[in-house]
Amino acid sequence: MKRFCWLVVMVFLGIFAFQFQLWAQEIVLMHDKGGAPDWQTLFTEMARICAEELGIAFTPTPFPTTDVFMSAVRTALPTGKAPELFTWWSDFRMKPLVDTGLVEDVTALWEKHRDEYDLAFKDAFEFDGKVYGVPTNLAYWVVYYSVPVFQKFGLEEPKTWEEFIKICDVLKANGIVPLGSTVQGRWPTFIYFEDLMIRTNPDVYIDLMVGKAKYTDEPVKRVFTLWREMIEKGYFSDPATDIFADYPRLMAQGKAGMILIGNWYEGQLIQMGLTVGKDVGAFILPSIDPKVGKVIIYEAAPMLLGKNAPGKEKALQIADWWLSPETQYKWCKLMGFVPANKKTSADFLSVPMQNIVKQVAQENYRLINRFWEATPTDICEEAVDKFAEFILNPGKMEQILGDLQKVADTYWSSH
């Protein structure tokens, strides 16, 4: 009996030692998608695949809200308990974190995969020649349209800006809301500004984002003037419309025609019972000035690596694995995301989005980062409220442009 008890104790200690070893080697992936949307299940599946293919396990750790998540990451990064991996946002939303020196440089990994990614996409993660993070999300901003509405009025996907405006006129004349737009939630107010801007003068848009152009400059005024004309012609939905809950329903009911938005919007359309490819199509908004060429807004989000993390070396192996075409396929298929890696098949996307991805690649579209990440956060947060003010009262255009420039001047005078 005594011998049996010792055997039980030894087995227990063995199990404990094994579990302790696993715990000690644990690689943590902190993320803010523990609420809505919920990425925990999908990150867990990627952790299983990673353990199977790479022999390295990581543990997704969700946070229910963004503010709690950001606070936890910022607190942990300077310590020896920094997360090996954590989700974040790109460009100026990433810069303050990079400036602390607490994020690992992964330039060498991007060099290894340099033929697999569009350089413009990498720019969203690059500061002073160094790249931080690997992609978790890429979205293209396109126009979704109601196929039955287009068929009813004999409309086709536009090839020119003039054809697009004609579609808006036809829909408006027949009591259909041409385009979805809102001030609800604040952030969607930049959508039409950025897209009109890159389709008239993408270089000025990029300069404006980094303080090298002014909101009071003529190219920006021309865009606001065009935007005002579109508002005054009644092309947009009521600004109080909830474009996530209400607008898909209006499209399903044949009361709304189009909306310009990121391709992740397909989730809202599907929830409304619409089938993308049958009930809903998609096209890239034509350039207003043909000399601009082919341009499209993209949105990117990274997974960053904590510089002080105890398992940093293993995290670098995971990041290398994550950048590969094969891993990108598995992750993007789970999420329904556009693959950032050019060598990754997009065969799991809806047919309209497969065609968009092919079009962007084959016709060498210029990728331009969206307003939310491309300009400093301090400017962005005030600008979206100014855009809302303009949408509600376009007659105040001159004053609002002046206000926007004051916001920009204040920021750039100290940065």
XYZ file of C-alpha atoms in Angstrom:
415
model
C 0.000 0.000 0.000
C 2.862 2.342 0.953
C 4.575 1.643 -2.372
C 1.354 2.399 -4.225
C 0.995 5.799 -2.472
C 4.539 6.766 -3.443
C 3.805 5.815 -7.014
C 0.725 8.068 -7.040
C 2.763 10.946 -5.601
C 5.489 10.489 -8.212
C 2.951 10.448 -11.038
C 1.299 13.581 -9.671
C 4.655 15.372 -9.399
C 5.490 14.312 -12.933
C 2.239 15.725 -14.255
C 2.758 18.929 -12.280
C 6.310 19.312 -13.599
C 5.086 18.788 -17.162
C 2.304 21.346 -16.759
C 4.711 23.811 -15.127
C 7.071 23.380 -18.069
C 4.221 24.102 -20.482
C 3.157 27.121 -18.432
C 6.734 28.417 -18.312
C 6.949 28.175 -22.105
C 3.544 29.740 -22.710
C 3.464 32.320 -25.483
C 0.654 34.808 -24.958
C -1.370 36.529 -27.668
C -3.344 39.389 -26.123
C -6.209 40.752 -28.220
C -9.162 43.097 -27.871
C -11.600 40.990 -29.880
C -13.111 39.140 -26.938
C -16.477 40.843 -27.275
C -17.977 41.843 -30.600
C -16.431 40.863 -32.924
C -15.255 37.712 -31.161
C -11.959 36.388 -32.526
C -11.117 34.134 -29.572
C -12.389 30.913 -31.141
C -10.537 31.619 -34.376
C -7.286 32.591 -32.645
C -7.592 29.366 -30.628
C -7.853 27.385 -33.853
C -4.746 29.151 -35.213
C -2.949 28.325 -31.946
C -3.799 24.658 -32.498
C -2.492 24.775 -36.078
C 0.647 26.602 -34.938
C 1.385 23.944 -32.318
C 0.832 21.240 -34.914
C 2.933 22.810 -37.679
C 5.574 24.763 -35.762
C 5.710 22.887 -32.483
C 5.124 26.137 -30.589
C 1.935 26.737 -28.642
C 0.486 30.153 -27.972
C -2.444 31.116 -25.798
C -4.948 33.688 -27.066
C -5.983 35.969 -24.202
C -9.093 38.019 -24.993
C -10.171 41.331 -23.499
C -13.830 42.353 -23.650
C -13.273 46.043 -24.351
C -10.681 48.031 -26.291
C -9.864 50.489 -23.495
C -9.168 47.737 -20.952
C -7.050 45.890 -23.520
C -4.975 48.965 -24.422
C -4.370 49.752 -20.780
C -3.277 46.163 -20.049
C -0.850 46.106 -22.989
C 0.703 49.485 -22.128
C 1.148 48.419 -18.503
C 2.758 45.079 -19.388
C 5.086 46.151 -22.214
C 7.834 47.771 -20.049
C 7.939 44.737 -17.727
C 9.242 41.196 -17.923
C 5.634 40.082 -18.369
C 5.218 41.816 -21.711
C 2.998 39.844 -24.098
C 4.876 37.980 -26.809
C 2.130 38.869 -29.295
C -0.704 41.387 -29.246
C -3.114 42.900 -31.756
C -3.030 46.631 -32.461
C -3.784 49.258 -35.121
C -1.583 50.525 -37.960
C 0.246 53.706 -38.938
C -0.325 56.708 -36.629
C -2.372 54.555 -34.224
C 0.720 52.364 -33.809
C 3.362 55.119 -33.764
C 3.109 56.165 -30.060
C 3.729 52.551 -29.063
C 6.664 52.201 -31.468
C 8.138 55.459 -30.119
C 8.375 53.903 -26.644
C 10.894 51.377 -28.007
C 8.916 48.511 -26.474
C 7.836 46.870 -29.747
C 10.051 44.347 -31.535
C 11.462 45.246 -34.975
C 10.504 42.558 -37.521
C 12.085 44.154 -40.607
C 14.174 41.030 -41.268
C 11.023 38.904 -41.506
C 9.469 41.284 -44.026
C 12.705 41.184 -46.048
C 12.461 37.399 -46.106
C 8.900 37.660 -47.489
C 9.460 40.832 -49.559
C 8.227 39.317 -52.855
C 4.956 38.265 -51.251
C 3.595 41.656 -50.082
C 2.685 44.998 -51.660
C 5.156 47.620 -50.443
C 2.323 50.106 -49.821
C 0.722 47.645 -47.455
C 3.991 47.224 -45.524
C 4.190 51.038 -45.189
C 1.276 50.944 -42.743
C 3.586 49.134 -40.282
C 6.842 50.987 -41.067
C 8.555 53.837 -39.194
C 12.038 55.222 -39.964
C 12.823 52.288 -42.222
C 11.877 49.638 -39.649
C 8.799 47.433 -39.817
C 6.787 46.450 -36.755
C 4.172 43.728 -36.717
C 2.644 41.218 -39.092
C -0.815 41.529 -40.640
C -3.945 40.244 -38.989
C -6.367 42.078 -41.241
C -6.537 43.632 -44.698
C -9.730 45.158 -46.086
C -10.405 46.974 -49.339
C -12.968 49.780 -49.423
C -15.432 49.181 -52.232
C -18.980 50.048 -53.279
C -21.546 47.337 -52.516
C -24.724 47.588 -54.563
C -28.131 45.941 -54.724
C -28.236 43.662 -57.773
C -32.081 43.640 -57.988
C -32.169 47.463 -57.827
C -29.526 47.763 -60.550
C -31.402 45.218 -62.699
C -34.735 46.989 -62.175
C -33.374 50.256 -63.570
C -31.056 48.734 -66.185
C -27.881 49.881 -64.401
C -24.404 48.400 -64.725
C -21.241 48.728 -62.679
C -19.732 52.132 -63.613
C -16.394 52.407 -65.428
C -16.133 56.202 -65.082
C -17.064 58.838 -62.514
C -19.682 60.219 -64.918
C -21.357 56.801 -65.120
C -21.327 56.581 -61.326
C -23.013 59.993 -60.982
C -25.607 58.962 -63.567
C -26.442 55.909 -61.431
C -26.918 58.194 -58.402
C -29.237 60.415 -60.465
C -31.334 57.473 -61.692
C -31.719 56.029 -58.187
C -32.582 59.406 -56.690
C -35.164 60.095 -59.401
C -36.856 56.773 -58.622
C -37.048 57.232 -54.856
C -34.119 54.928 -54.056
C -31.424 56.099 -51.622
C -28.289 56.148 -53.825
C -25.583 55.942 -51.126
C -25.377 54.995 -47.468
C -23.852 57.613 -45.161
C -24.114 58.433 -41.462
C -22.801 60.549 -38.610
C -23.681 57.842 -36.092
C -20.652 56.384 -34.362
C -18.564 59.426 -35.484
C -15.841 57.544 -37.361
C -17.820 56.753 -40.578
C -17.930 60.473 -41.395
C -14.493 60.332 -43.045
C -15.489 57.693 -45.611
C -16.560 59.906 -48.508
C -13.947 62.572 -47.791
C -11.037 60.142 -48.126
C -12.407 58.413 -51.209
C -13.241 61.648 -53.055
C -9.802 62.953 -52.089
C -7.790 60.007 -53.432
C -9.820 60.002 -56.662
C -8.959 63.618 -57.380
C -5.484 64.024 -55.904
C -4.024 61.092 -53.933
C -0.677 62.830 -53.445
C -2.328 65.798 -51.720
C -4.333 63.355 -49.578
C -1.106 61.675 -48.432
C 0.565 65.057 -47.812
C -2.496 66.213 -45.864
C -2.294 63.152 -43.619
C 1.271 64.014 -42.547
C 0.948 67.799 -42.342
C 2.561 68.652 -45.681
C -0.686 70.053 -47.140
C -3.484 72.116 -45.615
C -7.236 71.608 -45.350
C -7.563 75.110 -46.761
C -5.589 74.244 -49.930
C -7.471 74.337 -53.242
C -7.429 70.535 -53.918
C -9.114 69.927 -50.552
C -11.618 72.737 -51.146
C -12.535 71.204 -54.506
C -13.271 67.875 -52.813
C -15.439 69.507 -50.155
C -17.262 71.426 -52.899
C -17.973 68.185 -54.771
C -19.017 66.465 -51.521
C -21.374 69.407 -50.784
C -22.933 69.116 -54.257
C -23.550 65.411 -53.695
C -25.153 66.108 -50.312
C -27.333 68.880 -51.756
C -28.464 66.606 -54.618
C -29.716 64.120 -52.032
C -27.374 61.274 -52.957
C -26.826 60.180 -49.338
C -29.033 58.482 -46.769
C -30.357 60.377 -43.764
C -27.273 61.112 -41.573
C -29.089 59.500 -38.636
C -29.240 56.169 -40.465
C -27.481 53.302 -38.722
C -25.451 51.956 -41.633
C -24.779 48.692 -39.795
C -28.260 47.813 -38.546
C -30.597 49.764 -40.825
C -28.903 50.252 -44.189
C -28.511 46.524 -45.059
C -32.247 46.195 -44.380
C -32.967 49.102 -46.754
C -30.851 47.369 -49.396
C -32.679 44.081 -48.806
C -36.007 45.897 -49.212
C -34.897 47.519 -52.461
C -35.041 50.997 -50.898
C -31.287 51.700 -51.075
C -28.835 51.176 -53.895
C -25.179 51.428 -52.823
C -22.794 51.938 -49.934
C -19.045 52.696 -49.897
C -17.424 50.707 -47.086
C -14.763 48.141 -46.116
C -15.297 44.638 -47.440
C -15.861 43.377 -43.875
C -19.361 44.869 -44.383
C -20.322 41.613 -46.110
C -21.009 40.238 -42.607
C -23.786 42.815 -42.105
C -25.248 42.057 -45.532
C -25.219 38.299 -44.911
C -26.878 38.750 -41.506
C -29.713 40.506 -43.327
C -30.194 37.394 -45.460
C -28.498 38.820 -48.536
C -26.193 36.662 -50.642
C -23.097 38.494 -51.850
C -22.689 37.620 -55.511
C -26.428 37.080 -56.025
C -28.278 39.857 -54.189
C -25.293 42.162 -53.768
C -22.421 43.022 -56.105
C -19.302 45.138 -55.588
C -17.138 47.501 -57.616
C -14.252 49.890 -57.034
C -15.322 53.530 -57.215
C -13.941 55.041 -60.469
C -11.442 57.881 -60.262
C -12.913 61.363 -60.652
C -9.822 62.623 -62.463
C -8.737 59.900 -64.952
C -5.136 61.157 -64.676
C -5.110 59.879 -61.088
C -5.075 56.290 -62.320
C -6.365 53.345 -60.349
C -6.485 53.852 -56.578
C -8.161 52.110 -53.684
C -8.379 52.676 -49.948
C -7.172 49.822 -47.758
C -7.363 49.172 -44.053
C -4.734 47.100 -42.257
C -4.200 45.898 -38.713
C -1.098 44.232 -37.256
C -0.096 41.744 -34.610
C 2.860 43.240 -32.715
C 5.605 41.605 -30.638
C 6.616 42.745 -27.149
C 10.340 43.548 -27.054
C 10.668 42.552 -23.367
C 8.584 39.393 -23.672
C 10.280 36.313 -22.198
C 9.279 34.187 -25.202
C 10.243 36.742 -27.845
C 12.386 34.329 -29.886
C 9.481 31.915 -30.241
C 7.181 34.823 -31.051
C 9.514 35.736 -33.920
C 9.204 32.187 -35.241
C 5.421 32.482 -35.051
C 5.538 35.859 -36.852
C 7.630 34.322 -39.664
C 5.161 31.441 -39.926
C 2.242 33.915 -39.838
C 3.616 35.851 -42.846
C 3.810 32.732 -45.052
C 1.256 32.249 -47.869
C 0.049 28.985 -46.312
C -0.648 30.460 -42.861
C -2.223 33.569 -44.354
C -4.590 31.279 -46.277
C -5.651 29.410 -43.145
C -6.139 32.605 -41.102
C -7.904 34.616 -43.809
C -10.175 31.707 -44.699
C -11.225 31.418 -41.052
C -11.891 35.168 -40.860
C -13.113 35.841 -44.412
C -10.365 38.467 -44.795
C -8.614 39.558 -47.963
C -5.191 37.830 -47.895
C -2.386 40.340 -47.450
C 0.129 37.905 -48.959
C 0.012 38.177 -52.762
C 0.801 34.469 -53.154
C -2.174 33.408 -51.033
C -5.281 32.208 -52.850
C -8.471 34.204 -52.237
C -10.755 31.381 -53.404
C -12.736 31.426 -50.135
C -13.957 35.031 -50.599
C -17.292 35.942 -52.194
C -17.127 36.016 -55.982
C -17.382 39.858 -56.126
C -14.461 40.172 -53.697
C -12.417 37.558 -55.544
C -12.886 39.697 -58.659
C -11.883 42.861 -56.749
C -8.717 41.201 -55.392
C -7.846 40.038 -58.910
C -8.553 43.494 -60.345
C -6.373 45.247 -57.755
C -3.473 42.879 -58.450
C -3.722 42.649 -62.235
C -4.339 46.366 -62.853
C -1.686 47.519 -60.363
C -3.966 49.604 -58.177
C -2.253 52.082 -55.890
C -3.062 51.164 -52.281
C -3.695 54.107 -49.947
C -4.249 53.785 -46.205
C -7.552 54.957 -44.810
C -7.946 58.245 -42.939
C -8.485 56.641 -39.503
C -4.907 55.329 -39.360
C -3.136 57.516 -41.929
C -3.322 60.794 -39.987
C -2.369 61.410 -36.325
C -5.016 60.223 -33.895
C -5.321 63.664 -32.243
C -6.256 65.204 -35.603
C -8.471 62.306 -36.645
C -10.582 62.362 -33.487
C -11.449 66.048 -33.937
C -11.720 65.837 -37.729
C -14.451 63.184 -37.709
C -16.623 65.535 -35.645
C -15.918 68.351 -38.109
C -16.842 66.058 -41.012
C -20.110 65.292 -39.193
C -20.745 69.008 -38.793
C -20.200 69.422 -42.530
C -22.546 66.536 -43.414
C -25.275 68.106 -41.269
C -24.617 71.641 -42.499
C -22.630 71.745 -45.767
C -23.210 75.504 -46.022
C -20.532 75.934 -43.327
C -17.850 74.508 -45.601
C -15.388 77.422 -45.422
C -15.620 77.675 -41.651
C -15.205 73.936 -41.205
C -12.146 73.825 -43.460
C -10.628 76.604 -41.373
C -11.452 74.706 -38.182
C -9.854 71.541 -39.546
C -6.678 73.415 -40.398
C -6.543 74.908 -36.887
C -6.720 71.386 -35.462
C -3.927 70.271 -37.795
C -1.791 73.359 -37.052
C -2.115 72.787 -33.311
C -0.924 69.213 -33.641
C 1.912 69.752 -36.109
C 3.263 72.769 -34.216
C 4.365 70.412 -31.444
C 5.265 67.276 -33.426
